[in-house]
Tab-separated table of C-alpha atoms in Angstrom:
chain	number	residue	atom	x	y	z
A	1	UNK	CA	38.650	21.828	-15.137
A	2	UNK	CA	41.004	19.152	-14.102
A	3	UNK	CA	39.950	20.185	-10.135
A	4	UNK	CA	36.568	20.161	-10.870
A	5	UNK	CA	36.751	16.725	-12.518
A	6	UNK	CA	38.384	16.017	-9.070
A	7	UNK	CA	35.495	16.503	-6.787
A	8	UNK	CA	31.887	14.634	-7.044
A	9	UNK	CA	28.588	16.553	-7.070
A	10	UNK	CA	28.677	17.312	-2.848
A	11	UNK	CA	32.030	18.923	-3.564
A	12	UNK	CA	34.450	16.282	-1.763
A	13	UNK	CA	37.445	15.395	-3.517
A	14	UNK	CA	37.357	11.160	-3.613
A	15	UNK	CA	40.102	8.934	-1.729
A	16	UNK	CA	41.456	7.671	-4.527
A	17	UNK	CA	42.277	11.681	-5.444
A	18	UNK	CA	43.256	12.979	-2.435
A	19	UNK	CA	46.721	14.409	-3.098
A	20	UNK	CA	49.456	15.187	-0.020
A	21	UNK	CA	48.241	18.892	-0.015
A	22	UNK	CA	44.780	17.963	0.756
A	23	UNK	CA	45.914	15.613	3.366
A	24	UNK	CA	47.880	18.097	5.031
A	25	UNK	CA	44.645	20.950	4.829
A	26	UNK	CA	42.325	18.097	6.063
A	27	UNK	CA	44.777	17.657	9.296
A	28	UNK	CA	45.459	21.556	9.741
A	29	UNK	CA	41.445	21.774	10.021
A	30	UNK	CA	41.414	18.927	12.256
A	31	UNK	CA	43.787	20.996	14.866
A	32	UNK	CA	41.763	24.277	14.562
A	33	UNK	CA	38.664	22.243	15.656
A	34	UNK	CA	40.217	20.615	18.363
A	35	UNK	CA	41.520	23.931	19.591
A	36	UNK	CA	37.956	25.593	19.778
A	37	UNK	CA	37.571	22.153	22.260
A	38	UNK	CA	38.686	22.608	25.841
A	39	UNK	CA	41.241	20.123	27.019
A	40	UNK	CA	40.311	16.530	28.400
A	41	UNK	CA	41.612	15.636	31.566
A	42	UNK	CA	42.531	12.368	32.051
A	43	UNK	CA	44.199	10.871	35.317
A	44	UNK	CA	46.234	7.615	34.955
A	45	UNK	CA	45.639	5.776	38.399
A	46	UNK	CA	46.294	2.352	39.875
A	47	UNK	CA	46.538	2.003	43.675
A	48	UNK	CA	49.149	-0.694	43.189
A	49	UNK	CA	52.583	0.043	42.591
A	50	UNK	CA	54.386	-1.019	39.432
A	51	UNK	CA	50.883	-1.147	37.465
A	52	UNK	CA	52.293	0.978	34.459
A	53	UNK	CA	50.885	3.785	34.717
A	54	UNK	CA	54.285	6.276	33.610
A	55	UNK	CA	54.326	3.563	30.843
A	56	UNK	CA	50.771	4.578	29.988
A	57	UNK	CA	51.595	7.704	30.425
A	58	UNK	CA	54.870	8.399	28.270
A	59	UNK	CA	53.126	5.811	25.113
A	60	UNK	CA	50.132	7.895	24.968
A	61	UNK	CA	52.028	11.226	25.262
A	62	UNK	CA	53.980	10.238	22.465
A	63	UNK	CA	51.407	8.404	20.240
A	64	UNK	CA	48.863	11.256	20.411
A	65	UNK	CA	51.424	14.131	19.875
A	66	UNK	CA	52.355	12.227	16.771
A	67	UNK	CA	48.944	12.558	15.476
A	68	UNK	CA	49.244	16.583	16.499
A	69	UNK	CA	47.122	16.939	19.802
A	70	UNK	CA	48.905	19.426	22.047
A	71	UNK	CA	49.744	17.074	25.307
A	72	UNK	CA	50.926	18.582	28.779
A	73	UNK	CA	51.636	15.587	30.784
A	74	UNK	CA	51.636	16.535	34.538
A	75	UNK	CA	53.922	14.398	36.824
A	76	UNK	CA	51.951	14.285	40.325
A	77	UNK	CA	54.331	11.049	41.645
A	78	UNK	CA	57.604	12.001	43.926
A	79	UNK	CA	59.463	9.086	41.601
A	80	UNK	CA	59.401	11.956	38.960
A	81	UNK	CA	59.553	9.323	36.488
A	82	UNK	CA	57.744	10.822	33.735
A	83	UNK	CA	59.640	13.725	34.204
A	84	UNK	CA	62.699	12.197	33.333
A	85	UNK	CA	61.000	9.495	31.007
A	86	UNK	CA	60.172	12.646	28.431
A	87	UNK	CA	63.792	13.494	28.774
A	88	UNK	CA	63.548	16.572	30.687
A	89	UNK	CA	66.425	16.149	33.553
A	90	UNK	CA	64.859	15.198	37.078
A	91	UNK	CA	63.283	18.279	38.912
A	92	UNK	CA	65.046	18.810	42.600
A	93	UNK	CA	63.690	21.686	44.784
A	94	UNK	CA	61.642	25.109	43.076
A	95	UNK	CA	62.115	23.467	39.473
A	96	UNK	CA	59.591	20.925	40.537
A	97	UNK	CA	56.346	22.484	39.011
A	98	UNK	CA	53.748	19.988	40.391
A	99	UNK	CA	55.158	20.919	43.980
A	100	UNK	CA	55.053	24.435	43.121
A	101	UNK	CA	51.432	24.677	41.566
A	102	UNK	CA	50.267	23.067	44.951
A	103	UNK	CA	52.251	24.579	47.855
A	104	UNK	CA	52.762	28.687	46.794
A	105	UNK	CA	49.523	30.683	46.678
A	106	UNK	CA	50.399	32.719	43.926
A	107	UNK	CA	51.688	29.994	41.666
A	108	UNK	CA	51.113	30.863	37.849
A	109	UNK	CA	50.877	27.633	35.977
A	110	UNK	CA	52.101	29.426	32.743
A	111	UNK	CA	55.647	29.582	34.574
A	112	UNK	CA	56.386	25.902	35.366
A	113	UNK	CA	54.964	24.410	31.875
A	114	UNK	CA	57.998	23.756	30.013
A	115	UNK	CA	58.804	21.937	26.565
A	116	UNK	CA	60.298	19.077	26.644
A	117	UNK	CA	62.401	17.295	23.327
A	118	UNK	CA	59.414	16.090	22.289
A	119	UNK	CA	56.856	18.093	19.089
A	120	UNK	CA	53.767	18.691	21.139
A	121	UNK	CA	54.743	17.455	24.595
A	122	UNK	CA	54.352	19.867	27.420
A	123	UNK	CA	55.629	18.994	30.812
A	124	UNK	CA	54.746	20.558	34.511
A	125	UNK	CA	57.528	18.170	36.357
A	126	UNK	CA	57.467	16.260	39.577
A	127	UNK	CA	60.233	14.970	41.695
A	128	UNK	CA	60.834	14.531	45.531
A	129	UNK	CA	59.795	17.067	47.258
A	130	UNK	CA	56.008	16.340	46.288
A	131	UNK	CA	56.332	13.895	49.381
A	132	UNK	CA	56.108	17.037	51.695
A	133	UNK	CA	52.983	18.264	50.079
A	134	UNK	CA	50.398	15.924	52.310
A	135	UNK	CA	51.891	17.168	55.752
A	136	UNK	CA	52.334	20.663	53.962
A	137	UNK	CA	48.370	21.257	53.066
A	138	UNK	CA	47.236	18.712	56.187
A	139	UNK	CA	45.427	21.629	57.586
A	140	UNK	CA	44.001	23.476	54.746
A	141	UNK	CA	40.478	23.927	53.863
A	142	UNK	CA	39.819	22.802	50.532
A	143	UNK	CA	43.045	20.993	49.886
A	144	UNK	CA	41.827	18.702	46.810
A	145	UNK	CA	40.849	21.255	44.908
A	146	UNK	CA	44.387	23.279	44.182
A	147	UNK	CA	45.514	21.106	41.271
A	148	UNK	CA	41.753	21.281	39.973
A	149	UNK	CA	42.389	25.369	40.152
A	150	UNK	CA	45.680	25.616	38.535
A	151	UNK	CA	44.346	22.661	35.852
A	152	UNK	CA	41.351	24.757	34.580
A	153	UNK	CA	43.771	27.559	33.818
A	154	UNK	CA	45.592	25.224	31.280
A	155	UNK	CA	41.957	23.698	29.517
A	156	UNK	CA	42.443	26.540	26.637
A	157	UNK	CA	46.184	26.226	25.763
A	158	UNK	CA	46.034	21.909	25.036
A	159	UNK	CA	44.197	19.337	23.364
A	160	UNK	CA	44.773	16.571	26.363
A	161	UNK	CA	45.927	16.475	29.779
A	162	UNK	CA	47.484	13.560	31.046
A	163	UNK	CA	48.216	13.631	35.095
A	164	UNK	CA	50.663	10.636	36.301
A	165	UNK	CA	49.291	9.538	40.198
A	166	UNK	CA	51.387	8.395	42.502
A	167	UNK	CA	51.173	4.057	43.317
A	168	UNK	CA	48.883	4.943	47.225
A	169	UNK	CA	46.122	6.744	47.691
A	170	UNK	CA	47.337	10.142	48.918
A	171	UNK	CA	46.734	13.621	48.876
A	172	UNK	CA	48.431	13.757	45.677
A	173	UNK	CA	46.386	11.177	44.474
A	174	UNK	CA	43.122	13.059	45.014
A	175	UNK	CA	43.935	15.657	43.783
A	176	UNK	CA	44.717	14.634	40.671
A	177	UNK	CA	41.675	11.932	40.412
A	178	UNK	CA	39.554	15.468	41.554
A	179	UNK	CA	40.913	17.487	38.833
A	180	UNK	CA	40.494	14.731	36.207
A	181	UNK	CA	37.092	14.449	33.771
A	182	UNK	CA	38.325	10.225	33.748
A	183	UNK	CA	40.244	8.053	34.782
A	184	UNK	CA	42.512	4.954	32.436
A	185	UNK	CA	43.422	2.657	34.396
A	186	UNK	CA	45.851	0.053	33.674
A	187	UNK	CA	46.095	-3.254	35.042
A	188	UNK	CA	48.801	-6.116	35.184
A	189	UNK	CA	47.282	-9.445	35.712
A	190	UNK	CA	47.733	-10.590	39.132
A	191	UNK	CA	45.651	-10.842	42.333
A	192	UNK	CA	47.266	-7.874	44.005
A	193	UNK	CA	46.880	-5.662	41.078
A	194	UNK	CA	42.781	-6.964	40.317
A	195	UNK	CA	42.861	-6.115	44.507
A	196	UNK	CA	44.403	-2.501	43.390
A	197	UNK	CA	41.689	-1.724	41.060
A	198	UNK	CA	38.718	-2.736	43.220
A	199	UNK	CA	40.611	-0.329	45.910
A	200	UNK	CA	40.207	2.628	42.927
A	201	UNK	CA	36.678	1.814	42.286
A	202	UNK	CA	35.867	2.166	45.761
A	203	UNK	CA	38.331	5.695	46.578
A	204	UNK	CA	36.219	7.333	42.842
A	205	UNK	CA	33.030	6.556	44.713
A	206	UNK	CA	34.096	8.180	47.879
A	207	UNK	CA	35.313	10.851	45.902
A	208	UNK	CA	31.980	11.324	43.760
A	209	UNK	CA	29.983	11.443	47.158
A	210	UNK	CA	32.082	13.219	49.611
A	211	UNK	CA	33.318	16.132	47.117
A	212	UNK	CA	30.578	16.451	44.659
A	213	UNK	CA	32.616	15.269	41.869
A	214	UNK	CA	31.221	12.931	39.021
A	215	UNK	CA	34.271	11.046	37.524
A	216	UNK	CA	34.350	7.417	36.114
A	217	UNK	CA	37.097	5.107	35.317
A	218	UNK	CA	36.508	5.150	31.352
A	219	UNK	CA	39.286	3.090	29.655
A	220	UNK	CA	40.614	-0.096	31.428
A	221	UNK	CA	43.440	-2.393	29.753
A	222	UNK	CA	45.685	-5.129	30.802
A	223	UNK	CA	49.408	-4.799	30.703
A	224	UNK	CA	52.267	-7.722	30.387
A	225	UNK	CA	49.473	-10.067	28.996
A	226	UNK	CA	50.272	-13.163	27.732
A	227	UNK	CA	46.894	-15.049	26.394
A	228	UNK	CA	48.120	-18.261	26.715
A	229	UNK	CA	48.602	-18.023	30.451
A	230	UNK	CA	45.760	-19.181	31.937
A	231	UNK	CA	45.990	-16.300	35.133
A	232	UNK	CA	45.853	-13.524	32.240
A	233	UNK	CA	43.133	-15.261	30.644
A	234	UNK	CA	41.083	-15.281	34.183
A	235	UNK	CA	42.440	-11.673	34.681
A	236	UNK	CA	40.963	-10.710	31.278
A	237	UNK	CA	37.778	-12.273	31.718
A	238	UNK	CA	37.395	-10.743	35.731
A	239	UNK	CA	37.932	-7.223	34.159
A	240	UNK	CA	35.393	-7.774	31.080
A	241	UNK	CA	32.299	-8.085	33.522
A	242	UNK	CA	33.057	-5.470	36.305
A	243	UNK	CA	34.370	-2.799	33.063
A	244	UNK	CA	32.512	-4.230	30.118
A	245	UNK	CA	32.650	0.012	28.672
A	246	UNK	CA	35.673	0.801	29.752
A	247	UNK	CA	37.919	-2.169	28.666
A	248	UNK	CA	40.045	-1.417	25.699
A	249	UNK	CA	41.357	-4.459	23.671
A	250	UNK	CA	44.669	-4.300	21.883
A	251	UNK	CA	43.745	-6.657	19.366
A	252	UNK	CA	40.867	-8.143	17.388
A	253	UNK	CA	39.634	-11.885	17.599
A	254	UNK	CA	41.073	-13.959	15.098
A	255	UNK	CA	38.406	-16.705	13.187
A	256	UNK	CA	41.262	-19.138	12.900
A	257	UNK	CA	42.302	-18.946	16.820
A	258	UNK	CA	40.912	-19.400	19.882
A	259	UNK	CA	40.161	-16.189	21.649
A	260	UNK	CA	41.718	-15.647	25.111
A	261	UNK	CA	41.546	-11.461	24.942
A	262	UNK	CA	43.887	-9.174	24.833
A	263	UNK	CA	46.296	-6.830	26.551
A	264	UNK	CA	50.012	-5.197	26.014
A	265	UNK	CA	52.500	-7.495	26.000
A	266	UNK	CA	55.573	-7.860	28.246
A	267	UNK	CA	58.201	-5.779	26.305
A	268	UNK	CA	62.467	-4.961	26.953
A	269	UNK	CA	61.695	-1.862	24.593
A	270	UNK	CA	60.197	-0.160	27.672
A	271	UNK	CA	62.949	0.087	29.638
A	272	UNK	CA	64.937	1.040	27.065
A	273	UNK	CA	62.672	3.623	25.940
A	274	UNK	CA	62.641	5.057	29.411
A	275	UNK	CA	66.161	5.406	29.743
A	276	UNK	CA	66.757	6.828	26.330
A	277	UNK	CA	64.126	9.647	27.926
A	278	UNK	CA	62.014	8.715	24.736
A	279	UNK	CA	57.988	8.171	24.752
A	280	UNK	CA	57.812	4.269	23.656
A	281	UNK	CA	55.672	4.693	20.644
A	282	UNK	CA	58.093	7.234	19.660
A	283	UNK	CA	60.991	5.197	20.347
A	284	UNK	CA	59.994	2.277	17.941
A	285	UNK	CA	56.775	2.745	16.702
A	286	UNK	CA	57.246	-0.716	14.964
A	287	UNK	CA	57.046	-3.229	17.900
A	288	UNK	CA	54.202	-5.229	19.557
A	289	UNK	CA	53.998	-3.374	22.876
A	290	UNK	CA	53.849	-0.014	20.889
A	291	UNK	CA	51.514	-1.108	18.555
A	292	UNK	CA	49.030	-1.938	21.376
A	293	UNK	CA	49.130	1.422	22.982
A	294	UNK	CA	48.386	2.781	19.568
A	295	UNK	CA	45.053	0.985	19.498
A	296	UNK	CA	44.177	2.190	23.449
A	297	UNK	CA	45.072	5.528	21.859
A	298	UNK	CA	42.876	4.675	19.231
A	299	UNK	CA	39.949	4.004	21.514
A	300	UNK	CA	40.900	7.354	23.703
A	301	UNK	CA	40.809	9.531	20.823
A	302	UNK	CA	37.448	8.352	19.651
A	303	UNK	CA	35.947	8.016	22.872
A	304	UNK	CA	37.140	11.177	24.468
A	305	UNK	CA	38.834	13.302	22.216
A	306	UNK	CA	36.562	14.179	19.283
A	307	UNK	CA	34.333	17.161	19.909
């Protein structure tokens, strides 16, 4: 009697009863669905260097594992930083799986996936010799479609893909933009960077024409934003109007406060975070920069995430 006092007429148990065990049989539902739901792709891409994209990367790797999405992040960038930002050692010569997957015909995704310290963080690494892949598939027909081949392979086995792009537009770079459903693209505020992402806008167009592909850039934030700095709060404004969809804000207006937008603030914890081979929201959930990638992370999973 006392669990049917616990339910209402439709059979759903109210908020104010939901016990731990339900909780826990709510969330183990939630991960069957999402497994019947192929993997999204999404690329992180900025044609500028130092634009945060392995940032992006590592924070969203970490916050959505936390909430139990399977993640394989796939390091396309020679840097091999979010290789050795996850705290799997740097890759050097056949233990570099991105490198692999794209060079040997009979690669086998399954074998260069590996686990990295993280619960629900898969890793195909990247490391220097990806910079011999453009001169090593300059003559081959079709070559912006191998990562897209080996990707489709890994749709079934993960909730999200998350493929880290090297700063220029390269081979690399297609390929992962080609083997992407979307595109987040972050965005420091500065005139070189705002260049950077009308270079992107222009490189997904080419792609979308030239290869057949339809792909967008879908979620669009500022990074190291300070809103009382009058170039952030032209910055933030610029990106509104050309992404008014696609811009994700890390905070809501305030009534008492003049609104200036928002972004992810300048933070030491990244760094740190980075060196300790720890994804930042993992690393201290508790600070402002983390707490802002939750919300983009937020925004992805609701966007792009719930089948």
């Amino acid at each position: 009697m006392a669990n049917a006092a616990a339910t209402d007429a439709a059979g759903i148990t109210p908020p104010n009863q939901r016990t731990p065990a339900n909780r826990e049989t709510r969330r183990a539902a939630a991960r069957i669905t999402r497994r019947l739901i192929r993997a999204v792709v999404i690329a992180v891409a900025n044609q500028k260097g130092g634009s945060g994209k392995t940032t992006t990367i590592l924070a969203l790797a970490g916050e959505l594992a936390r909430r139990g999405f399977r993640v394989l992040v796939i390091d396309c960038d020679e840097q091999g930083n979010a290789t050795t930002g996850l705290g799997v050692p740097a890759a050097q010569g056949d233990t570099e799986g991105t490198y692999y997957l794209l060079m040997d015909d009979e690669a086998k995704p399954a074998d260069v996936v590996v686990p990295t310290p993280h619960e629900n963080i898969f890793l195909i690494a990247g490391g220097e010799k990806l910079s011999e892949v453009a001169a090593g598939l300059a003559s081959e027909m079709g070559n912006h479609t191998f990562l897209s081949a080996h990707v489709e392979t890994l749709r079934d086995e993960f909730d999200v893909i998350l493929l880290d792009t090297p700063p220029a537009l390269s081979l690399l770079t297609i390929n992962a933009l080609y083997a992407a459903d979307e595109i987040a693209t972050p965005i420091n505020p500065g005139e070189f960077d705002l260049r950077g992402i009308a270079q992107l806008t222009k490189t997904v167009k080419r792609i979308n024409t030239r290869l057949n592909k339809t792909i967008e850039i879908a979620h669009v934030f500022l990074i190291n934003f300070r809103p009382r700095r009058r170039n952030d709060q032209d910055a933030y404004r610029f990106v509104k109007e050309a992404f008014p969809d696609a811009l994700i804000d890390t905070a809501d207006p305030q009534p008492e406060e003049e609104w200036h937008g928002s972004g992810v603030p300048q933070s030491a914890t990244v760094n740190s975070s980075q060196s300790a081979g720890v994804p930042l929201t993992l690393f201290d959930p508790r600070t402002a920069v983390s707490r802002a990638y939750c919300r983009i992370a937020d925004v992805i999973e609701r966007r792009s995430l719930r089948g």
